[in-house]
Short mmCIF file of C-alpha atoms and ligand atoms in Angstrom, two decimals:
data_model
loop_
_atom_site.label_atom_id
_atom_site.label_comp_id
_atom_site.label_asym_id
_atom_site.label_seq_id
_atom_site.Cartn_x
_atom_site.Cartn_y
_atom_site.Cartn_z
CA UNK A 1376 53.90 -1.37 -36.93
CA UNK A 1377 50.22 -3.02 -37.10
CA UNK A 1378 50.02 -6.81 -35.95
CA UNK A 1379 49.00 -8.80 -39.18
CA UNK A 1380 45.98 -10.70 -38.21
CA UNK A 1381 44.31 -13.81 -39.53
CA UNK A 1382 40.80 -15.04 -39.03
CA UNK A 1383 41.43 -19.11 -39.69
CA UNK A 1384 37.09 -19.99 -39.57
CA UNK A 1385 34.67 -17.75 -41.66
CA UNK A 1386 31.33 -18.86 -40.43
CA UNK A 1387 29.40 -16.79 -38.36
CA UNK A 1388 31.45 -15.63 -35.94
CA UNK A 1389 35.01 -15.06 -37.90
CA UNK A 1390 33.22 -12.29 -40.02
CA UNK A 1391 31.73 -10.61 -36.94
CA UNK A 1392 35.65 -10.72 -35.45
CA UNK A 1393 36.89 -9.51 -39.38
CA UNK A 1394 35.43 -6.18 -38.82
CA UNK A 1395 36.94 -5.76 -35.21
CA UNK A 1396 40.56 -6.30 -36.93
CA UNK A 1397 40.37 -4.28 -39.83
CA UNK A 1398 38.34 -1.36 -37.17
CA UNK A 1399 41.21 -1.44 -34.92
CA UNK A 1400 44.29 1.32 -36.11
CA UNK A 1401 46.98 -1.24 -34.69
CA UNK A 1402 45.96 -4.36 -36.60
CA UNK A 1403 45.85 -4.96 -39.89
CA UNK A 1404 43.38 -7.97 -42.16
CA UNK A 1405 45.93 -10.33 -44.05
CA UNK A 1406 43.59 -12.75 -44.53
CA UNK A 1407 40.63 -15.95 -44.31
CA UNK A 1408 40.98 -18.90 -44.07
CA UNK A 1409 38.40 -21.60 -44.22
CA UNK A 1410 38.38 -24.98 -46.20
CA UNK A 1411 34.58 -24.14 -47.70
CA UNK A 1412 34.11 -22.21 -50.71
CA UNK A 1413 31.94 -19.58 -48.94
CA UNK A 1414 35.29 -18.73 -47.05
CA UNK A 1415 36.85 -17.42 -50.70
CA UNK A 1416 33.30 -14.96 -50.26
CA UNK A 1417 34.08 -13.60 -47.49
CA UNK A 1418 37.45 -13.02 -48.48
CA UNK A 1419 36.21 -11.13 -51.48
CA UNK A 1420 33.53 -9.64 -49.05
CA UNK A 1421 36.12 -7.52 -47.04
CA UNK A 1422 38.12 -7.66 -49.26
CA UNK A 1423 40.81 -9.09 -47.98
CA UNK A 1424 43.47 -12.07 -48.67
CA UNK A 1425 41.88 -15.94 -48.81
CA UNK A 1426 43.35 -19.82 -48.79
CA UNK A 1427 41.87 -22.63 -47.97
CA UNK A 1428 44.61 -23.77 -45.01
CA UNK A 1429 47.10 -22.28 -42.73
CA UNK A 1430 49.86 -24.38 -44.89
CA UNK A 1431 48.34 -22.66 -48.07
CA UNK A 1432 48.84 -19.42 -46.96
CA UNK A 1433 52.24 -20.54 -45.08
CA UNK A 1434 53.59 -20.86 -48.54
CA UNK A 1435 52.38 -18.48 -50.22
CA UNK A 1436 54.60 -14.98 -50.69
CA UNK A 1437 52.60 -13.32 -47.66
CA UNK A 1438 54.89 -12.34 -44.87
CA UNK A 1439 53.49 -14.67 -41.82
CA UNK A 1440 50.95 -13.45 -39.76
CA UNK A 1441 51.28 -12.17 -36.37
CA UNK A 1442 48.68 -13.94 -34.44
CA UNK A 1443 45.17 -15.69 -35.81
CA UNK A 1444 41.36 -15.37 -34.80
CA UNK A 1445 40.29 -19.33 -34.21
CA UNK A 1446 36.24 -18.88 -35.82
CA UNK A 1447 35.97 -22.98 -36.12
CA UNK A 1448 33.75 -25.23 -34.83
CA UNK A 1449 34.66 -26.58 -31.80
CA UNK A 1450 36.59 -30.03 -32.00
CA UNK A 1451 38.97 -28.28 -34.16
CA UNK A 1452 40.22 -25.34 -31.54
CA UNK A 1453 42.71 -27.58 -29.96
CA UNK A 1454 44.40 -28.80 -33.25
CA UNK A 1455 44.06 -25.43 -35.36
CA UNK A 1456 45.60 -24.22 -32.14
CA UNK A 1457 48.78 -26.00 -31.68
CA UNK A 1458 49.23 -25.33 -35.47
CA UNK A 1459 49.52 -21.46 -35.22
CA UNK A 1460 51.68 -21.88 -32.53
CA UNK A 1461 53.80 -24.29 -33.65
CA UNK A 1462 54.33 -22.24 -36.92
CA UNK A 1463 54.92 -18.94 -33.91
CA UNK A 1464 51.62 -17.40 -34.42
CA UNK A 1465 49.42 -15.71 -31.38
CA UNK A 1466 46.49 -17.25 -30.67
CA UNK A 1467 42.84 -15.46 -29.73
CA UNK A 1468 40.88 -18.70 -29.60
CA UNK A 1469 36.85 -18.38 -29.94
CA UNK A 1470 35.51 -20.07 -26.88
CA UNK A 1471 34.66 -23.12 -25.82
CA UNK A 1472 38.62 -23.63 -26.07
CA UNK A 1473 37.72 -27.74 -26.60
CA UNK A 1474 35.79 -29.75 -26.89
CA UNK A 1475 36.88 -32.49 -23.80
CA UNK A 1476 39.01 -31.78 -21.18
CA UNK A 1477 41.26 -33.97 -21.96
CA UNK A 1478 42.03 -31.88 -25.18
CA UNK A 1479 42.52 -28.79 -23.16
CA UNK A 1480 44.52 -30.66 -21.08
CA UNK A 1481 46.97 -31.10 -23.72
CA UNK A 1482 46.60 -27.47 -25.39
CA UNK A 1483 47.65 -25.48 -21.76
CA UNK A 1484 50.66 -28.24 -21.70
CA UNK A 1485 51.80 -27.57 -25.49
CA UNK A 1486 51.94 -23.79 -24.56
CA UNK A 1487 53.40 -24.09 -20.97
CA UNK A 1488 56.21 -25.54 -23.41
CA UNK A 1489 59.90 -23.36 -22.77
CA UNK A 1490 59.85 -22.79 -26.77
CA UNK A 1491 56.61 -22.16 -26.93
CA UNK A 1492 56.48 -19.60 -23.36
CA UNK A 1493 56.82 -16.39 -25.36
CA UNK A 1494 53.48 -16.96 -27.38
CA UNK A 1495 50.32 -15.26 -26.24
CA UNK A 1496 46.73 -17.65 -26.02
CA UNK A 1497 43.74 -15.70 -25.07
CA UNK A 1498 40.19 -16.84 -25.18
CA UNK A 1499 37.61 -15.11 -26.69
CA UNK A 1500 35.37 -15.29 -23.27
CA UNK A 1501 34.16 -12.09 -25.17
CA UNK A 1502 31.21 -11.07 -21.99
CA UNK A 1503 34.65 -10.84 -19.94
CA UNK A 1504 34.37 -7.51 -21.58
CA UNK A 1505 30.59 -6.67 -21.39
CA UNK A 1506 30.53 -3.12 -19.70
CA UNK A 1507 29.08 -4.17 -17.00
CA UNK A 1508 31.04 -6.83 -16.74
CA UNK A 1509 34.08 -4.20 -17.00
CA UNK A 1510 32.81 -2.09 -14.18
CA UNK A 1511 31.77 -4.93 -11.66
CA UNK A 1512 35.50 -6.16 -11.92
CA UNK A 1513 36.21 -2.81 -11.25
CA UNK A 1514 33.82 -1.89 -8.51
CA UNK A 1515 35.08 -5.53 -6.87
CA UNK A 1516 39.27 -4.16 -7.96
CA UNK A 1517 39.20 -1.25 -6.09
CA UNK A 1518 37.83 -2.42 -2.83
CA UNK A 1519 34.45 -0.18 -3.12
CA UNK A 1520 32.48 -3.04 -1.38
CA UNK A 1521 35.25 -4.36 1.52
CA UNK A 1522 36.11 -7.81 1.64
CA UNK A 1523 33.48 -10.13 -0.72
CA UNK A 1524 31.38 -12.48 1.21
CA UNK A 1525 29.19 -13.83 -1.33
CA UNK A 1526 27.06 -13.77 -4.35
CA UNK A 1527 23.96 -14.49 -5.63
CA UNK A 1528 23.42 -15.43 -9.21
CA UNK A 1529 20.52 -16.40 -11.56
CA UNK A 1530 20.07 -17.25 -15.10
CA UNK A 1531 16.78 -17.96 -15.92
CA UNK A 1532 14.26 -17.82 -19.13
CA UNK A 1533 12.05 -19.80 -21.26
CA UNK A 1534 13.44 -21.55 -24.53
CA UNK A 1535 10.05 -22.52 -26.71
CA UNK A 1536 9.64 -25.29 -28.07
CA UNK A 1537 10.80 -24.43 -31.68
CA UNK A 1538 14.69 -23.93 -29.83
CA UNK A 1539 14.95 -28.14 -29.97
CA UNK A 1540 13.30 -28.63 -32.97
CA UNK A 1541 13.76 -27.51 -36.64
CA UNK A 1542 17.69 -28.50 -36.40
CA UNK A 1543 17.79 -28.31 -33.07
CA UNK A 1544 16.64 -31.64 -32.04
CA UNK A 1545 20.60 -31.59 -30.69
CA UNK A 1546 19.47 -29.43 -27.76
CA UNK A 1547 17.10 -32.04 -26.35
CA UNK A 1548 20.13 -34.95 -25.26
CA UNK A 1549 22.80 -34.15 -23.10
CA UNK A 1550 24.88 -36.71 -25.42
CA UNK A 1551 24.84 -34.09 -28.30
CA UNK A 1552 25.60 -30.77 -26.21
CA UNK A 1553 22.86 -30.01 -25.15
CA UNK A 1554 21.32 -28.52 -21.49
CA UNK A 1555 21.30 -25.57 -20.04
CA UNK A 1556 24.97 -26.15 -18.21
CA UNK A 1557 27.27 -26.20 -21.26
CA UNK A 1558 25.06 -23.83 -23.29
CA UNK A 1559 24.52 -21.01 -20.38
CA UNK A 1560 25.70 -21.45 -17.36
CA UNK A 1561 29.08 -21.57 -18.87
CA UNK A 1562 29.39 -18.21 -19.40
CA UNK A 1563 28.09 -17.56 -16.37
CA UNK A 1564 30.93 -19.98 -14.35
CA UNK A 1565 33.45 -17.90 -16.53
CA UNK A 1566 32.42 -14.14 -15.59
CA UNK A 1567 32.14 -15.92 -11.84
CA UNK A 1568 36.01 -17.20 -12.20
CA UNK A 1569 37.00 -13.53 -13.24
CA UNK A 1570 35.32 -12.20 -10.58
CA UNK A 1571 36.08 -14.35 -7.88
CA UNK A 1572 38.38 -16.39 -8.66
CA UNK A 1573 38.62 -20.45 -8.78
CA UNK A 1574 35.05 -22.95 -8.18
CA UNK A 1575 36.30 -25.35 -6.26
CA UNK A 1576 33.36 -27.26 -4.41
CA UNK A 1577 30.03 -27.55 -5.86
CA UNK A 1578 26.65 -28.80 -4.81
CA UNK A 1579 23.82 -29.41 -7.05
CA UNK A 1580 20.21 -30.26 -6.68
CA UNK A 1581 18.22 -30.60 -10.20
CA UNK A 1582 14.89 -28.78 -11.34
CA UNK A 1583 11.45 -31.38 -11.95
CA UNK A 1584 11.73 -32.65 -15.94
CA UNK A 1585 9.51 -29.66 -17.48
CA UNK A 1586 9.73 -31.08 -21.07
CA UNK A 1587 8.34 -34.79 -20.92
CA UNK A 1588 7.23 -34.71 -25.08
CA UNK A 1589 8.98 -34.55 -26.78
CA UNK A 1590 11.70 -36.19 -24.47
CA UNK A 1591 14.05 -34.26 -23.12
CA UNK A 1592 17.24 -35.74 -21.25
CA UNK A 1593 19.41 -33.09 -20.80
CA UNK A 1594 19.17 -31.10 -17.83
CA UNK A 1595 16.58 -27.95 -17.55
CA UNK A 1596 17.88 -26.71 -14.74
CA UNK A 1597 19.91 -26.69 -11.21
CA UNK A 1598 19.97 -25.07 -7.59
CA UNK A 1599 24.00 -24.84 -6.81
CA UNK A 1600 26.32 -24.07 -4.16
CA UNK A 1601 29.32 -22.61 -4.90
CA UNK A 1602 32.86 -22.29 -2.86
CA UNK A 1603 35.14 -20.78 -4.02
CA UNK A 1604 39.75 -21.25 -2.91
CA UNK A 1605 39.14 -17.34 -1.93
CA UNK A 1606 36.14 -17.93 -0.04
CA UNK A 1607 33.98 -16.61 -1.18
CA UNK A 1608 30.55 -18.71 -1.24
CA UNK A 1609 27.64 -18.43 -3.58
CA UNK A 1610 24.31 -19.54 -4.93
CA UNK A 1611 23.12 -20.17 -8.17
CA UNK A 1612 19.52 -20.90 -10.02
CA UNK A 1613 19.91 -21.66 -13.51
CA UNK A 1614 16.45 -22.86 -15.33
CA UNK A 1615 15.58 -21.83 -18.74
CA UNK A 1616 12.16 -23.63 -18.42
CA UNK A 1617 10.82 -20.57 -16.66
CA UNK A 1618 9.63 -17.02 -17.98
CA UNK A 1619 11.89 -14.62 -16.29
CA UNK A 1620 14.11 -11.22 -16.55
CA UNK A 1621 17.27 -12.44 -14.66
CA UNK A 1622 19.29 -13.70 -17.00
CA UNK A 1623 22.87 -11.88 -18.00
CA UNK A 1624 20.71 -11.59 -22.08
CA UNK A 1625 17.55 -9.39 -20.52
CA UNK A 1626 19.62 -7.62 -18.70
CA UNK A 1627 22.61 -6.24 -20.86
CA UNK A 1628 20.69 -6.70 -24.14
CA UNK A 1629 24.20 -8.53 -25.51
CA UNK A 1630 21.75 -10.37 -27.41
CA UNK A 1631 20.21 -9.05 -30.43
CA UNK A 1632 17.39 -11.95 -30.65
CA UNK A 1633 16.63 -11.92 -26.83
CA UNK A 1634 15.21 -8.46 -25.80
CA UNK A 1635 17.00 -5.78 -22.92
CA UNK A 1636 14.51 -5.68 -20.01
CA UNK A 1637 14.45 -1.99 -18.89
CA UNK A 1638 14.18 -2.91 -14.72
CA UNK A 1639 14.20 -5.42 -12.14
CA UNK A 1640 16.36 -8.15 -14.37
CA UNK A 1641 18.89 -7.37 -11.69
CA UNK A 1642 20.60 -11.48 -12.49
CA UNK A 1643 24.13 -11.02 -9.88
CA UNK A 1644 24.22 -9.90 -6.17
CA UNK A 1645 27.29 -8.86 -5.21
CA UNK A 1646 28.01 -8.86 -0.08
CA UNK A 1647 30.94 -7.25 0.94
CA UNK A 1648 32.02 -6.36 4.46
CA UNK A 1649 31.37 -2.86 3.27
CA UNK A 1650 29.02 -2.76 0.58
CA UNK A 1651 26.64 -5.06 -1.42
CA UNK A 1652 26.26 -4.44 -5.58
CA UNK A 1653 23.98 -6.07 -7.83
CA UNK A 1654 24.49 -6.57 -11.38
CA UNK A 1655 23.51 -4.71 -14.24
CA UNK A 1656 21.32 -1.85 -12.35
CA UNK A 1657 24.29 -1.62 -10.32
CA UNK A 1658 22.86 -0.52 -7.64
CA UNK A 1659 25.01 -0.03 -4.77
CA UNK A 1660 23.87 0.04 -1.65
CA UNK A 1661 25.91 0.02 1.60
CA UNK A 1662 26.18 3.14 5.50
CA UNK A 1663 28.41 5.47 3.72
CA UNK A 1664 28.24 8.88 5.11
CA UNK A 1665 25.63 7.30 8.19
CA UNK A 1666 26.43 7.42 11.54
CA UNK A 1667 27.70 4.20 11.58
CA UNK A 1668 27.44 0.97 10.32
CA UNK A 1669 24.50 -0.74 11.54
CA UNK A 1670 21.13 -2.24 10.58
CA UNK A 1671 19.38 0.42 11.91
CA UNK A 1672 20.81 3.64 9.73
CA UNK A 1673 18.82 4.33 6.47
CA UNK A 1674 20.98 2.19 3.82
CA UNK A 1675 21.99 4.59 1.37
CA UNK A 1676 21.37 3.71 -2.31
CA UNK A 1677 23.62 4.91 -5.29
CA UNK A 1678 23.42 3.69 -9.12
CA UNK A 1679 26.73 3.61 -10.70
CA UNK A 1680 26.22 4.50 -14.62
CA UNK A 1681 27.85 1.97 -16.70
CA UNK A 1682 29.22 3.42 -20.43
CA UNK A 1683 28.43 1.32 -24.12
CA UNK A 1684 31.23 -0.93 -25.16
CA UNK A 1685 31.55 -3.50 -28.49
CA UNK A 1686 32.81 -6.60 -26.28
CA UNK A 1687 33.72 -7.78 -29.74
CA UNK A 1688 36.59 -4.61 -30.49
CA UNK A 1689 37.79 -4.37 -25.94
CA UNK A 1690 38.61 -8.11 -26.14
CA UNK A 1691 40.47 -7.07 -30.28
CA UNK A 1692 42.29 -4.03 -28.17
CA UNK A 1693 42.92 -6.46 -24.97
CA UNK A 1694 44.18 -8.82 -27.00
CA UNK A 1695 46.49 -6.19 -29.22
CA UNK A 1696 47.46 -4.76 -26.31
CA UNK A 1697 48.76 -8.63 -24.26
CA UNK A 1698 51.14 -8.75 -27.65
CA UNK A 1699 52.98 -5.63 -27.68
CA UNK A 1700 52.44 -4.48 -24.61
CA UNK A 1701 52.91 -7.24 -22.52
CA UNK A 1702 49.29 -6.62 -20.61
CA UNK A 1703 48.56 -9.73 -18.62
CA UNK A 1704 45.59 -12.25 -20.61
CA UNK A 1705 42.22 -11.57 -19.24
CA UNK A 1706 40.97 -15.09 -19.95
CA UNK A 1707 43.88 -17.88 -20.33
CA UNK A 1708 43.99 -20.80 -21.99
CA UNK A 1709 43.43 -22.18 -18.25
CA UNK A 1710 40.63 -20.39 -17.83
CA UNK A 1711 39.08 -21.53 -20.65
CA UNK A 1712 39.54 -24.75 -19.23
CA UNK A 1713 38.26 -24.01 -16.32
CA UNK A 1714 35.18 -23.23 -17.32
CA UNK A 1715 34.55 -26.45 -18.55
CA UNK A 1716 35.85 -28.13 -15.95
CA UNK A 1717 33.36 -27.01 -13.28
CA UNK A 1718 30.00 -27.52 -15.36
CA UNK A 1719 31.10 -31.18 -16.14
CA UNK A 1720 31.62 -30.85 -11.94
CA UNK A 1721 27.84 -29.57 -11.32
CA UNK A 1722 27.17 -32.73 -13.82
CA UNK A 1723 28.94 -34.59 -11.78
CA UNK A 1724 26.94 -33.75 -8.65
CA UNK A 1725 24.12 -33.55 -10.01
CA UNK A 1726 24.09 -36.92 -11.04
CA UNK A 1727 25.12 -38.06 -7.91
CA UNK A 1728 23.84 -35.72 -5.25
CA UNK A 1729 27.38 -35.56 -4.18
CA UNK A 1730 29.24 -32.32 -3.25
CA UNK A 1731 32.20 -32.32 -5.70
CA UNK A 1732 35.69 -30.83 -4.45
CA UNK A 1733 37.84 -29.19 -7.58
CA UNK A 1734 41.42 -28.39 -7.16
CA UNK A 1735 43.20 -25.13 -8.06
CA UNK A 1736 45.88 -26.90 -10.38
CA UNK A 1737 43.84 -28.39 -13.65
CA UNK A 1738 46.91 -30.36 -14.21
CA UNK A 1739 47.83 -31.99 -11.27
N1 NAD B 800 31.72 -15.60 -28.54
C1 NAD B 800 30.45 -15.75 -28.82
O1 NAD B 800 29.89 -14.84 -28.58
C2 NAD B 800 30.54 -16.84 -29.89
C3 NAD B 800 29.02 -16.92 -31.34
C4 NAD B 800 29.14 -17.59 -31.73
C5 NAD B 800 29.99 -18.68 -32.06
N2 NAD B 800 30.95 -19.06 -31.31
C6 NAD B 800 31.68 -19.78 -31.51
O2 NAD B 800 32.94 -19.66 -32.93
C7 NAD B 800 32.51 -20.54 -33.24
C8 NAD B 800 32.32 -20.91 -34.23
O3 NAD B 800 31.04 -20.54 -34.62
P1 NAD B 800 29.83 -20.04 -35.96
O4 NAD B 800 28.94 -20.24 -35.51
O5 NAD B 800 30.64 -18.89 -36.73
O6 NAD B 800 30.42 -21.60 -36.41
P2 NAD B 800 30.02 -21.88 -38.04
O7 NAD B 800 29.73 -23.28 -38.14
O8 NAD B 800 29.09 -20.71 -38.67
O9 NAD B 800 31.51 -21.66 -38.83
C9 NAD B 800 32.39 -22.49 -38.39
C10 NAD B 800 33.58 -22.22 -40.04
O10 NAD B 800 34.52 -22.79 -39.58
C11 NAD B 800 35.00 -23.45 -41.53
N3 NAD B 800 35.85 -24.59 -40.48
C12 NAD B 800 35.55 -25.96 -40.18
N4 NAD B 800 37.00 -26.74 -40.10
C13 NAD B 800 37.94 -25.35 -40.84
C14 NAD B 800 39.67 -25.48 -40.15
N5 NAD B 800 40.44 -26.91 -40.35
N6 NAD B 800 40.10 -24.07 -40.88
C15 NAD B 800 39.81 -23.41 -41.60
N7 NAD B 800 37.98 -23.17 -41.33
C16 NAD B 800 37.56 -24.23 -40.47
C17 NAD B 800 33.74 -23.76 -41.63
O11 NAD B 800 33.87 -24.76 -42.99
C18 NAD B 800 32.36 -22.89 -41.54
O12 NAD B 800 32.77 -21.69 -42.19
C19 NAD B 800 32.88 -22.14 -32.54
O13 NAD B 800 33.40 -22.15 -30.92
C20 NAD B 800 31.55 -21.10 -31.57
O14 NAD B 800 31.45 -21.63 -30.20
C21 NAD B 800 31.13 -18.50 -29.93
C1 NAG B 801 35.07 -0.46 4.71
O1 NAG B 801 35.41 0.99 5.45
C2 NAG B 801 35.74 1.69 6.28
C3 NAG B 801 35.69 3.04 6.65
O2 NAG B 801 35.38 3.39 5.18
C4 NAG B 801 36.89 1.01 5.78
O3 NAG B 801 37.83 2.44 7.50
C5 NAG B 801 37.38 -0.28 5.94
O4 NAG B 801 38.90 0.07 5.66
C6 NAG B 801 36.61 -0.68 4.81
N1 NAG B 801 37.12 -2.25 4.79
C7 NAG B 801 37.48 -2.61 4.23
C8 NAG B 801 38.23 -4.05 4.50
O5 NAG B 801 37.76 -2.43 2.75
C1 NAG B 802 29.80 -25.31 -29.78
O1 NAG B 802 30.02 -24.62 -30.20
C2 NAG B 802 28.36 -24.25 -30.32
C3 NAG B 802 28.17 -23.20 -31.28
O2 NAG B 802 28.77 -23.20 -33.02
C4 NAG B 802 27.83 -23.70 -29.05
O3 NAG B 802 26.47 -22.97 -29.16
C5 NAG B 802 27.99 -25.10 -28.02
O4 NAG B 802 27.70 -24.62 -26.98
C6 NAG B 802 29.28 -25.25 -27.99
N1 NAG B 802 29.45 -26.33 -27.56
C7 NAG B 802 29.93 -26.68 -26.03
C8 NAG B 802 30.25 -28.62 -25.76
O5 NAG B 802 30.71 -26.30 -25.83
#
């Protein structure tokens, strides 16, 4: 039996998720829910039912949905997710899991209640389902690099003045959610967590402000030193004020608004005891097949192929397997919250100049 799925929030990204639901043979699109009248139009375009609220759907004579995808504004993610779980509905919630760490914690506590433990919660950090990310994760898990020692990452790119005006003024101010940390770095942090586990120590050096007129008080970049609970260490450079190909979007082409560069765009270099790997050119360097593992040998260079995939479709496929087959959830509520906690710690490290330590247990 196909899973009956509803989409809550039919703005920009909701209808995109609906397409994935329609194209997956294991799911059916049961309804769109959105209090705005535009939701009804979106529902009729997708030939599905429309309700202004979850309560209205639950009172209708439609069968209860099995699962929901929450695509509403950030500050509504926690209350809507709780309402759905309360109604015994599995949830895929768009990132970020919450708009504050406190509300994120309250949701985690809610999901840990014994009467809710059968319900699944997946957070929509869909870059985990990007083809390059999936291939890198496979390579790491296969042990092909040996023990992982260190990672070096980059997110560097130039945002024009227009990005910060004409409705984008909020991006200049940290108070209103602007800054390269919550907007961009958060995605890399989640991928680093996916690859290497939790980050537990952070030091940060801010870049000099580049945009002074009109004034920007949100950070524009930093050099970070990271330590992971696993013992892996890392450095990461983030900056949105430099023309550069070294960032996830230009390297993978995942954002249609940012042109993909054909080469020289590596944004992660991962160093293991037996080999190193750069991403997304997927070049593996080792002494495999050499007389000895030694710097005096000529390094062997391999290029690893990556298949084109549609992350939203893979993410939904994973959600289905989590519900139907008990597959372990790729990005849990805890993972979603951890990305926010680390971003907040990066800010604190920048402001205080001190090294910030984080526990692995977020609720402790
Ligand atoms: N993973 C991604 O690549 C990605 C991309 C874009 C957006 N997002 C996330 O998805 C979320 C939505 O983003 P968007 O760009 O689609 O926003 P949007 O503003 O275009 O759409 C949000 C919709 O939610 C509706 N809504 C508001 N309150 C509601 C409620 N209580 N119940 C039901 N519907 C409600 C609004 O009427 C609106 O139609 C955000 O959290 C964003 O961070 C993720
Ligand atoms: C590194 O490679 C050698 C030789 O192939 C192998 O014996 C060893 O187990 C590998 N080390 C790790 C940590 O995988
Ligand atoms: C909240 O959502 C918007 C998209 O609507 C996103 O661009 C923004 O970065 C998010 N805010 C935070 C604090 O994560």
